[in-house]
């Protein structure tokens, strides 16, 4: 039987779970109404007081919280406790404008560590493991989140931080790392470098990879598993909600268990903002139930996914969140068709000869959007005859077109010409001035 870190909360009957959620929701609403001006104004605007929320279904009467609310209240306006009770500050990884500042009380740090310990245990990590954290330590929640979770389990943590790929590999060999923690794209970078340095994955002690922080496809999972000889698991989270520790896969790898005792998930239509029926694909909205410093009510994550309430063989009763397809704000609309980078990734990984490094460049020519898919190819295809190269290009274009229903131009670029990332990969360059 696979270990479960917190069976009390991970294996509850749905009725008990919903009762717990309702109690925690009501306590949170009372606190934010009293302590956070933004929420008080929003609730008043909707003509709602916390006492009106008597059932979980009533949650949908409350207004959403968006990134814009966080921007308007930068830096501490959304905090529900005075700063003297805040013991840690992090921020989101957004690249434009001011970052979002998030805070944790001592209790928040403890519950965060427990949530991370839960998904790490679900992925198979135990106190016998040696965990190499290759996320950047800093304002990003990834490294500290996984670090404290692994320590809570009692594993031996190597706080390696990101970058320095050759040193990562040396430490992995010498310290006999069993568990790798990083973004999935960095796992590929490590595999590439291992290959170049002639390191045989069989000579390593690696067993499990915990990858998150960015979308990745099933095809990419297979590639990482085959090249690093590990079980590659997905975990999801966002700074605004807590960081990593919102959801994570068990060893069944059939969706990420979302920790519903701490968060209520909803799926909405991103256009109409209406809640969608169970199983539908749409935008994930999350309400945090236990946070003291930075509670979030109906936060629009912009991540596109679906929820599966069917039972899981691992014994957890928590709903499973499907791998995200991408973000509603990363979604490219090309000639009116919705395109997610992950759909193109799925096609590329399935084609022999494609390196898993790609970039999407969108231009506007007149009133037309043009999507160029730049891919790195293995040397033998790149330097082969022109005829073969053209045939290869046509094959890739055809496959992508039949997947998306929209034409793209594929361009081959030289090996190693697309920038490598130590953290999250930047897959899309959008040059449209809209
Ligand atoms: O990326 C927290 C995190 C760190 C999660 C490490 C897992 C591991 P942010 O920097 O605020 O926080 O970015 C959050 O990253 O809204 C998603 O769009 C994306 N994201 C995070 N994990 C996944 C995942 C962290 N497993 C944003 N699959 C989120 C797909 C993910 N997208």
GROMACS .gro file of C-alpha atoms and ligand atoms in nm:
model
  466
    1UNK     CA    1   0.000   0.000   0.000
    2UNK     CA    2   0.137   0.336  -0.097
    3UNK     CA    3   0.194   0.582   0.186
    4UNK     CA    4  -0.041   0.872   0.246
    5UNK     CA    5   0.097   1.164   0.447
    6UNK     CA    6  -0.234   1.281   0.596
    7UNK     CA    7  -0.501   1.009   0.553
    8UNK     CA    8  -0.747   1.203   0.773
    9UNK     CA    9  -0.775   1.482   0.519
   10UNK     CA   10  -0.685   1.294   0.202
   11UNK     CA   11  -0.934   1.008   0.234
   12UNK     CA   12  -1.244   1.183   0.374
   13UNK     CA   13  -1.594   1.094   0.262
   14UNK     CA   14  -1.728   1.373   0.042
   15UNK     CA   15  -1.998   1.471   0.290
   16UNK     CA   16  -1.745   1.515   0.571
   17UNK     CA   17  -1.510   1.702   0.342
   18UNK     CA   18  -1.785   1.942   0.233
   19UNK     CA   19  -1.879   2.009   0.594
   20UNK     CA   20  -1.516   2.090   0.675
   21UNK     CA   21  -1.491   2.315   0.366
   22UNK     CA   22  -1.805   2.504   0.464
   23UNK     CA   23  -1.685   2.566   0.819
   24UNK     CA   24  -1.345   2.683   0.698
   25UNK     CA   25  -1.502   2.898   0.426
   26UNK     CA   26  -1.731   3.076   0.670
   27UNK     CA   27  -1.443   3.146   0.909
   28UNK     CA   28  -1.230   3.280   0.621
   29UNK     CA   29  -1.509   3.503   0.487
   30UNK     CA   30  -1.564   3.656   0.829
   31UNK     CA   31  -1.194   3.728   0.861
   32UNK     CA   32  -1.147   3.886   0.519
   33UNK     CA   33  -1.464   4.094   0.555
   34UNK     CA   34  -1.332   4.233   0.879
   35UNK     CA   35  -0.965   4.277   0.787
   36UNK     CA   36  -0.930   4.337   0.411
   37UNK     CA   37  -1.083   4.653   0.266
   38UNK     CA   38  -1.082   4.518  -0.089
   39UNK     CA   39  -1.299   4.219   0.007
   40UNK     CA   40  -1.530   4.427   0.225
   41UNK     CA   41  -1.589   4.668  -0.067
   42UNK     CA   42  -1.644   4.383  -0.312
   43UNK     CA   43  -1.891   4.202  -0.087
   44UNK     CA   44  -2.075   4.525  -0.009
   45UNK     CA   45  -2.087   4.603  -0.382
   46UNK     CA   46  -2.255   4.265  -0.441
   47UNK     CA   47  -2.491   4.324  -0.147
   48UNK     CA   48  -2.352   4.022   0.042
   49UNK     CA   49  -2.238   3.977   0.401
   50UNK     CA   50  -2.047   3.664   0.511
   51UNK     CA   51  -2.357   3.529   0.694
   52UNK     CA   52  -2.534   3.501   0.356
   53UNK     CA   53  -2.299   3.218   0.256
   54UNK     CA   54  -2.476   2.923   0.417
   55UNK     CA   55  -2.389   2.643   0.173
   56UNK     CA   56  -2.100   2.567  -0.058
   57UNK     CA   57  -2.327   2.644  -0.354
   58UNK     CA   58  -2.359   3.001  -0.221
   59UNK     CA   59  -1.989   3.051  -0.296
   60UNK     CA   60  -2.079   3.127  -0.658
   61UNK     CA   61  -2.261   3.442  -0.540
   62UNK     CA   62  -1.934   3.599  -0.430
   63UNK     CA   63  -1.734   3.821  -0.668
   64UNK     CA   64  -1.409   3.692  -0.822
   65UNK     CA   65  -1.065   3.815  -0.720
   66UNK     CA   66  -0.824   3.887  -1.006
   67UNK     CA   67  -0.461   3.975  -1.062
   68UNK     CA   68  -0.583   4.333  -1.116
   69UNK     CA   69  -0.715   4.345  -0.756
   70UNK     CA   70  -0.371   4.238  -0.636
   71UNK     CA   71  -0.203   4.503  -0.849
   72UNK     CA   72  -0.431   4.776  -0.715
   73UNK     CA   73  -0.352   4.669  -0.359
   74UNK     CA   74   0.025   4.638  -0.408
   75UNK     CA   75   0.216   4.558  -0.192
   76UNK     CA   76   0.032   4.472   0.132
   77UNK     CA   77  -0.329   4.579   0.078
   78UNK     CA   78  -0.465   4.222   0.056
   79UNK     CA   79  -0.298   4.105   0.377
   80UNK     CA   80  -0.547   4.000   0.645
   81UNK     CA   81  -0.302   4.027   0.937
   82UNK     CA   82  -0.065   4.304   1.049
   83UNK     CA   83   0.289   4.276   0.909
   84UNK     CA   84   0.430   4.185   1.250
   85UNK     CA   85   0.252   3.849   1.219
   86UNK     CA   86   0.399   3.784   0.875
   87UNK     CA   87   0.716   3.574   0.890
   88UNK     CA   88   0.782   3.524   0.516
   89UNK     CA   89   0.725   3.722   0.199
   90UNK     CA   90   0.738   3.583  -0.156
   91UNK     CA   91   0.627   3.712  -0.492
   92UNK     CA   92   0.489   3.579  -0.818
   93UNK     CA   93   0.707   3.513  -1.118
   94UNK     CA   94   0.518   3.752  -1.348
   95UNK     CA   95   0.745   3.924  -1.595
   96UNK     CA   96   0.543   4.237  -1.664
   97UNK     CA   97   0.465   4.517  -1.421
   98UNK     CA   98   0.494   4.491  -1.045
   99UNK     CA   99   0.505   4.140  -0.904
  100UNK     CA  100   0.235   4.016  -0.668
  101UNK     CA  101   0.351   4.016  -0.307
  102UNK     CA  102   0.230   3.731  -0.087
  103UNK     CA  103   0.282   3.675   0.286
  104UNK     CA  104   0.277   3.383   0.529
  105UNK     CA  105   0.224   3.369   0.905
  106UNK     CA  106   0.401   3.101   1.107
  107UNK     CA  107   0.088   2.882   1.086
  108UNK     CA  108   0.072   2.941   0.710
  109UNK     CA  109   0.431   2.817   0.672
  110UNK     CA  110   0.345   2.506   0.868
  111UNK     CA  111   0.035   2.423   0.668
  112UNK     CA  112   0.223   2.498   0.342
  113UNK     CA  113   0.501   2.254   0.441
  114UNK     CA  114   0.239   1.990   0.520
  115UNK     CA  115   0.062   2.034   0.187
  116UNK     CA  116   0.391   1.997   0.001
  117UNK     CA  117   0.482   1.692   0.215
  118UNK     CA  118   0.147   1.544   0.105
  119UNK     CA  119   0.212   1.557  -0.268
  120UNK     CA  120   0.577   1.459  -0.229
  121UNK     CA  121   0.465   1.150  -0.033
  122UNK     CA  122   0.203   1.082  -0.299
  123UNK     CA  123   0.479   1.085  -0.564
  124UNK     CA  124   0.676   0.830  -0.360
  125UNK     CA  125   0.924   1.042  -0.159
  126UNK     CA  126   1.009   0.915   0.192
  127UNK     CA  127   1.254   1.001   0.470
  128UNK     CA  128   1.508   0.773   0.300
  129UNK     CA  129   1.532   1.001  -0.002
  130UNK     CA  130   1.796   1.254  -0.102
  131UNK     CA  131   1.614   1.547  -0.263
  132UNK     CA  132   1.798   1.786  -0.493
  133UNK     CA  133   1.612   2.115  -0.527
  134UNK     CA  134   1.704   2.272  -0.861
  135UNK     CA  135   1.448   2.555  -0.846
  136UNK     CA  136   1.592   2.900  -0.790
  137UNK     CA  137   1.593   3.001  -0.423
  138UNK     CA  138   1.458   3.354  -0.392
  139UNK     CA  139   1.125   3.525  -0.430
  140UNK     CA  140   0.990   3.229  -0.635
  141UNK     CA  141   0.786   2.997  -0.412
  142UNK     CA  142   0.907   2.676  -0.581
  143UNK     CA  143   1.238   2.617  -0.403
  144UNK     CA  144   1.134   2.709  -0.048
  145UNK     CA  145   0.803   2.527  -0.084
  146UNK     CA  146   0.957   2.197  -0.189
  147UNK     CA  147   1.247   2.245   0.054
  148UNK     CA  148   1.024   2.273   0.361
  149UNK     CA  149   0.795   1.994   0.238
  150UNK     CA  150   1.089   1.756   0.193
  151UNK     CA  151   1.227   1.847   0.537
  152UNK     CA  152   0.885   1.785   0.690
  153UNK     CA  153   0.896   1.432   0.546
  154UNK     CA  154   1.244   1.392   0.689
  155UNK     CA  155   1.422   1.350   0.357
  156UNK     CA  156   1.778   1.481   0.313
  157UNK     CA  157   1.749   1.808   0.125
  158UNK     CA  158   2.017   1.947  -0.107
  159UNK     CA  159   1.936   2.318  -0.158
  160UNK     CA  160   2.126   2.332  -0.489
  161UNK     CA  161   1.917   2.614  -0.645
  162UNK     CA  162   1.888   2.656  -1.022
  163UNK     CA  163   2.155   2.675  -1.291
  164UNK     CA  164   2.511   2.551  -1.289
  165UNK     CA  165   2.405   2.243  -1.482
  166UNK     CA  166   2.736   2.057  -1.470
  167UNK     CA  167   2.763   2.106  -1.096
  168UNK     CA  168   2.405   1.982  -1.059
  169UNK     CA  169   2.511   1.662  -1.233
  170UNK     CA  170   2.827   1.624  -1.028
  171UNK     CA  171   2.627   1.658  -0.706
  172UNK     CA  172   2.363   1.421  -0.837
  173UNK     CA  173   2.634   1.160  -0.893
  174UNK     CA  174   2.840   1.218  -0.578
  175UNK     CA  175   2.560   1.274  -0.324
  176UNK     CA  176   2.349   0.993  -0.476
  177UNK     CA  177   2.043   1.211  -0.530
  178UNK     CA  178   1.726   1.001  -0.552
  179UNK     CA  179   1.471   1.279  -0.612
  180UNK     CA  180   1.497   1.566  -0.856
  181UNK     CA  181   1.290   1.883  -0.811
  182UNK     CA  182   1.280   2.141  -1.094
  183UNK     CA  183   1.075   2.261  -1.390
  184UNK     CA  184   1.011   1.995  -1.656
  185UNK     CA  185   1.202   2.201  -1.912
  186UNK     CA  186   1.508   2.206  -1.686
  187UNK     CA  187   1.483   1.826  -1.653
  188UNK     CA  188   1.528   1.810  -2.033
  189UNK     CA  189   1.824   2.048  -2.012
  190UNK     CA  190   1.982   1.818  -1.752
  191UNK     CA  191   1.918   1.513  -1.972
  192UNK     CA  192   2.078   1.689  -2.271
  193UNK     CA  193   2.387   1.782  -2.072
  194UNK     CA  194   2.415   1.431  -1.931
  195UNK     CA  195   2.413   1.292  -2.279
  196UNK     CA  196   2.680   1.538  -2.394
  197UNK     CA  197   2.899   1.461  -2.093
  198UNK     CA  198   2.856   1.087  -2.147
  199UNK     CA  199   2.685   1.029  -1.809
  200UNK     CA  200   2.487   0.705  -1.813
  201UNK     CA  201   2.153   0.756  -1.629
  202UNK     CA  202   2.191   0.398  -1.500
  203UNK     CA  203   2.495   0.512  -1.303
  204UNK     CA  204   2.278   0.759  -1.105
  205UNK     CA  205   2.055   0.687  -0.802
  206UNK     CA  206   1.762   0.896  -0.933
  207UNK     CA  207   1.416   0.741  -0.886
  208UNK     CA  208   1.160   1.017  -0.882
  209UNK     CA  209   1.119   1.359  -1.038
  210UNK     CA  210   0.880   1.621  -0.901
  211UNK     CA  211   0.820   1.869  -1.179
  212UNK     CA  212   0.599   2.174  -1.182
  213UNK     CA  213   0.579   2.547  -1.227
  214UNK     CA  214   0.491   2.532  -1.599
  215UNK     CA  215   0.271   2.330  -1.833
  216UNK     CA  216   0.414   2.013  -1.987
  217UNK     CA  217   0.265   1.740  -2.201
  218UNK     CA  218   0.231   1.363  -2.151
  219UNK     CA  219   0.477   1.320  -2.436
  220UNK     CA  220   0.731   1.528  -2.246
  221UNK     CA  221   0.675   1.311  -1.938
  222UNK     CA  222   0.758   0.999  -2.142
  223UNK     CA  223   1.070   1.163  -2.280
  224UNK     CA  224   1.195   1.266  -1.933
  225UNK     CA  225   1.118   0.921  -1.788
  226UNK     CA  226   1.301   0.743  -2.068
  227UNK     CA  227   1.607   0.966  -2.059
  228UNK     CA  228   1.651   1.001  -1.681
  229UNK     CA  229   1.511   0.655  -1.593
  230UNK     CA  230   1.276   0.799  -1.330
  231UNK     CA  231   0.909   0.826  -1.249
  232UNK     CA  232   0.821   1.185  -1.349
  233UNK     CA  233   0.532   1.340  -1.156
  234UNK     CA  234   0.349   1.669  -1.196
  235UNK     CA  235   0.259   1.917  -0.925
  236UNK     CA  236   0.073   2.245  -0.948
  237UNK     CA  237   0.041   2.565  -0.754
  238UNK     CA  238   0.061   2.941  -0.776
  239UNK     CA  239   0.204   3.209  -0.550
  240UNK     CA  240  -0.127   3.386  -0.502
  241UNK     CA  241  -0.283   3.073  -0.354
  242UNK     CA  242   0.017   2.936  -0.160
  243UNK     CA  243   0.290   2.837  -0.411
  244UNK     CA  244   0.345   2.466  -0.483
  245UNK     CA  245   0.113   2.249  -0.271
  246UNK     CA  246  -0.224   2.310  -0.434
  247UNK     CA  247  -0.229   1.979  -0.623
  248UNK     CA  248   0.004   1.693  -0.707
  249UNK     CA  249   0.004   1.352  -0.871
  250UNK     CA  250   0.010   1.020  -0.690
  251UNK     CA  251   0.187   0.722  -0.842
  252UNK     CA  252  -0.117   0.642  -1.057
  253UNK     CA  253  -0.034   0.958  -1.256
  254UNK     CA  254  -0.392   1.013  -1.365
  255UNK     CA  255  -0.440   1.374  -1.263
  256UNK     CA  256  -0.321   1.585  -0.971
  257UNK     CA  257  -0.505   1.541  -0.640
  258UNK     CA  258  -0.621   1.887  -0.540
  259UNK     CA  259  -0.610   1.942  -0.165
  260UNK     CA  260  -0.976   2.024  -0.116
  261UNK     CA  261  -0.957   2.047   0.262
  262UNK     CA  262  -0.745   2.360   0.203
  263UNK     CA  263  -0.880   2.490  -0.130
  264UNK     CA  264  -1.218   2.491  -0.304
  265UNK     CA  265  -1.181   2.453  -0.682
  266UNK     CA  266  -1.438   2.572  -0.936
  267UNK     CA  267  -1.427   2.556  -1.316
  268UNK     CA  268  -1.574   2.853  -1.500
  269UNK     CA  269  -1.615   2.957  -1.860
  270UNK     CA  270  -1.344   3.226  -1.896
  271UNK     CA  271  -1.564   3.427  -2.135
  272UNK     CA  272  -1.898   3.426  -1.950
  273UNK     CA  273  -1.751   3.364  -1.599
  274UNK     CA  274  -2.034   3.115  -1.535
  275UNK     CA  275  -1.954   2.795  -1.337
  276UNK     CA  276  -1.937   2.488  -1.564
  277UNK     CA  277  -2.070   2.138  -1.484
  278UNK     CA  278  -1.830   1.875  -1.337
  279UNK     CA  279  -1.587   1.739  -1.593
  280UNK     CA  280  -1.593   2.046  -1.821
  281UNK     CA  281  -1.276   2.212  -1.943
  282UNK     CA  282  -1.247   2.572  -1.832
  283UNK     CA  283  -1.064   2.816  -1.608
  284UNK     CA  284  -0.975   2.705  -1.257
  285UNK     CA  285  -1.095   2.934  -0.978
  286UNK     CA  286  -0.959   2.872  -0.629
  287UNK     CA  287  -1.065   2.977  -0.280
  288UNK     CA  288  -0.812   2.924  -0.002
  289UNK     CA  289  -0.967   2.795   0.321
  290UNK     CA  290  -0.691   2.797   0.579
  291UNK     CA  291  -0.464   3.089   0.501
  292UNK     CA  292  -0.412   3.357   0.764
  293UNK     CA  293  -0.190   3.622   0.603
  294UNK     CA  294  -0.308   3.615   0.243
  295UNK     CA  295  -0.651   3.457   0.201
  296UNK     CA  296  -0.785   3.439  -0.153
  297UNK     CA  297  -1.154   3.422  -0.237
  298UNK     CA  298  -1.256   3.293  -0.581
  299UNK     CA  299  -0.919   3.376  -0.737
  300UNK     CA  300  -0.919   3.348  -1.116
  301UNK     CA  301  -0.604   3.146  -1.189
  302UNK     CA  302  -0.632   3.178  -1.572
  303UNK     CA  303  -0.520   2.813  -1.589
  304UNK     CA  304  -0.726   2.592  -1.816
  305UNK     CA  305  -0.802   2.241  -1.688
  306UNK     CA  306  -1.084   2.007  -1.583
  307UNK     CA  307  -1.170   1.820  -1.263
  308UNK     CA  308  -1.227   1.446  -1.227
  309UNK     CA  309  -1.429   1.333  -0.924
  310UNK     CA  310  -1.410   0.959  -1.001
  311UNK     CA  311  -1.230   0.743  -0.738
  312UNK     CA  312  -0.855   0.695  -0.764
  313UNK     CA  313  -0.682   0.361  -0.703
  314UNK     CA  314  -0.444   0.522  -0.451
  315UNK     CA  315  -0.723   0.559  -0.193
  316UNK     CA  316  -0.731   0.939  -0.184
  317UNK     CA  317  -1.082   1.077  -0.225
  318UNK     CA  318  -0.962   1.421  -0.336
  319UNK     CA  319  -1.068   1.544  -0.679
  320UNK     CA  320  -0.806   1.516  -0.954
  321UNK     CA  321  -0.711   1.811  -1.168
  322UNK     CA  322  -0.606   1.731  -1.523
  323UNK     CA  323  -0.268   1.855  -1.649
  324UNK     CA  324  -0.329   2.216  -1.742
  325UNK     CA  325  -0.353   2.290  -2.112
  326UNK     CA  326  -0.202   2.632  -2.055
  327UNK     CA  327  -0.330   2.966  -1.938
  328UNK     CA  328  -0.624   3.153  -2.080
  329UNK     CA  329  -0.387   3.449  -2.115
  330UNK     CA  330  -0.117   3.231  -2.284
  331UNK     CA  331  -0.373   3.101  -2.520
  332UNK     CA  332  -0.293   3.227  -2.866
  333UNK     CA  333  -0.579   3.313  -3.090
  334UNK     CA  334  -0.451   3.245  -3.438
  335UNK     CA  335  -0.692   3.327  -3.717
  336UNK     CA  336  -0.971   3.295  -3.461
  337UNK     CA  337  -0.862   2.951  -3.342
  338UNK     CA  338  -0.760   2.897  -2.980
  339UNK     CA  339  -0.411   2.750  -2.967
  340UNK     CA  340  -0.223   2.634  -2.659
  341UNK     CA  341   0.155   2.585  -2.681
  342UNK     CA  342   0.109   2.245  -2.512
  343UNK     CA  343  -0.091   2.117  -2.812
  344UNK     CA  344   0.200   2.192  -3.044
  345UNK     CA  345   0.441   2.036  -2.795
  346UNK     CA  346   0.238   1.713  -2.803
  347UNK     CA  347   0.282   1.693  -3.183
  348UNK     CA  348   0.652   1.779  -3.179
  349UNK     CA  349   0.744   1.524  -2.917
  350UNK     CA  350   0.576   1.251  -3.117
  351UNK     CA  351   0.791   1.312  -3.427
  352UNK     CA  352   1.120   1.132  -3.460
  353UNK     CA  353   1.407   1.376  -3.510
  354UNK     CA  354   1.253   1.672  -3.329
  355UNK     CA  355   1.453   1.797  -3.036
  356UNK     CA  356   1.219   1.884  -2.750
  357UNK     CA  357   1.327   2.248  -2.775
  358UNK     CA  358   1.083   2.473  -2.953
  359UNK     CA  359   0.957   2.828  -2.964
  360UNK     CA  360   0.644   2.983  -3.109
  361UNK     CA  361   0.665   3.320  -3.278
  362UNK     CA  362   0.348   3.508  -3.366
  363UNK     CA  363   0.349   3.799  -3.612
  364UNK     CA  364   0.075   4.006  -3.762
  365UNK     CA  365   0.102   4.049  -4.139
  366UNK     CA  366  -0.161   4.301  -4.247
  367UNK     CA  367  -0.468   4.181  -4.063
  368UNK     CA  368  -0.353   3.817  -4.057
  369UNK     CA  369  -0.188   3.634  -3.769
  370UNK     CA  370   0.101   3.414  -3.870
  371UNK     CA  371   0.237   3.149  -3.635
  372UNK     CA  372   0.589   3.025  -3.686
  373UNK     CA  373   0.699   2.716  -3.500
  374UNK     CA  374   1.075   2.711  -3.456
  375UNK     CA  375   1.216   2.374  -3.368
  376UNK     CA  376   1.558   2.245  -3.307
  377UNK     CA  377   1.631   1.930  -3.498
  378UNK     CA  378   1.894   1.668  -3.449
  379UNK     CA  379   2.208   1.727  -3.650
  380UNK     CA  380   2.150   1.450  -3.903
  381UNK     CA  381   1.825   1.605  -4.022
  382UNK     CA  382   1.950   1.960  -4.018
  383UNK     CA  383   2.254   1.884  -4.230
  384UNK     CA  384   2.086   1.631  -4.454
  385UNK     CA  385   1.976   1.689  -4.816
  386UNK     CA  386   1.737   1.978  -4.886
  387UNK     CA  387   1.476   1.738  -5.021
  388UNK     CA  388   1.459   1.542  -4.701
  389UNK     CA  389   1.453   1.860  -4.500
  390UNK     CA  390   1.155   1.989  -4.697
  391UNK     CA  391   0.972   1.660  -4.653
  392UNK     CA  392   1.032   1.678  -4.280
  393UNK     CA  393   0.900   2.035  -4.263
  394UNK     CA  394   0.589   1.939  -4.455
  395UNK     CA  395   0.524   1.645  -4.224
  396UNK     CA  396   0.547   1.862  -3.913
  397UNK     CA  397   0.331   2.136  -4.066
  398UNK     CA  398   0.069   1.882  -4.170
  399UNK     CA  399   0.055   1.719  -3.827
  400UNK     CA  400   0.025   2.052  -3.646
  401UNK     CA  401  -0.237   2.172  -3.891
  402UNK     CA  402  -0.449   1.861  -3.843
  403UNK     CA  403  -0.420   1.897  -3.465
  404UNK     CA  404  -0.505   2.268  -3.451
  405UNK     CA  405  -0.712   2.321  -3.761
  406UNK     CA  406  -0.497   2.618  -3.852
  407UNK     CA  407  -0.194   2.649  -4.079
  408UNK     CA  408   0.149   2.725  -3.935
  409UNK     CA  409   0.497   2.772  -4.077
  410UNK     CA  410   0.764   2.546  -3.938
  411UNK     CA  411   1.122   2.660  -3.938
  412UNK     CA  412   1.418   2.445  -3.846
  413UNK     CA  413   1.678   2.610  -3.633
  414UNK     CA  414   2.024   2.492  -3.544
  415UNK     CA  415   2.082   2.268  -3.246
  416UNK     CA  416   2.122   2.473  -2.927
  417UNK     CA  417   2.003   2.800  -3.083
  418UNK     CA  418   1.686   2.833  -2.871
  419UNK     CA  419   1.775   2.975  -2.529
  420UNK     CA  420   1.775   2.720  -2.245
  421UNK     CA  421   1.600   2.807  -1.924
  422UNK     CA  422   1.693   2.717  -1.573
  423UNK     CA  423   1.347   2.801  -1.446
  424UNK     CA  424   1.030   2.832  -1.648
  425UNK     CA  425   1.067   2.808  -2.025
  426UNK     CA  426   0.952   3.102  -2.239
  427UNK     CA  427   0.783   2.924  -2.530
  428UNK     CA  428   0.599   3.209  -2.699
  429UNK     CA  429   0.721   3.531  -2.857
  430UNK     CA  430   0.421   3.739  -2.954
  431UNK     CA  431   0.529   4.023  -3.183
  432UNK     CA  432   0.174   4.136  -3.261
  433UNK     CA  433   0.099   4.492  -3.166
  434UNK     CA  434  -0.265   4.457  -3.076
  435LIG     O1  435   0.499   2.831  -1.024
  435LIG     C1  436   0.438   2.766  -0.800
  435LIG     C2  437   0.500   2.633  -0.824
  435LIG     C3  438   0.635   2.617  -0.808
  435LIG     C4  439   0.422   2.524  -0.857
  435LIG     C5  440   0.692   2.494  -0.827
  435LIG     C6  441   0.478   2.398  -0.873
  435LIG     C7  442   0.615   2.384  -0.857
  435LIG     P1  443   0.397   3.110  -0.985
  435LIG     O2  444   0.535   3.150  -1.015
  435LIG     O3  445   0.307   3.208  -0.920
  435LIG     O4  446   0.396   2.985  -0.889
  435LIG     O5  447   0.330   3.061  -1.119
  435LIG     C8  448   0.201   3.005  -1.118
  435LIG     O6  449   0.254   2.865  -1.307
  435LIG     O7  450  -0.081   2.977  -1.254
  435LIG     C9  451   0.039   2.806  -1.382
  435LIG     O8  452   0.010   2.887  -1.495
  435LIG    C10  453   0.184   2.768  -1.385
  435LIG     N1  454   0.203   2.635  -1.326
  435LIG    C11  455   0.250   2.604  -1.203
  435LIG     N2  456   0.257   2.468  -1.190
  435LIG    C12  457   0.212   2.414  -1.306
  435LIG    C13  458   0.194   2.281  -1.354
  435LIG    C14  459   0.449   2.861  -0.917
  435LIG     N3  460   0.226   2.174  -1.284
  435LIG    C15  461   0.161   2.960  -1.255
  435LIG     N4  462   0.142   2.268  -1.478
  435LIG    C16  463   0.028   2.887  -1.255
  435LIG    C17  464   0.108   2.374  -1.552
  435LIG    C18  465   0.177   2.522  -1.391
  435LIG     N5  466   0.125   2.500  -1.514
   0.00000   0.00000   0.00000
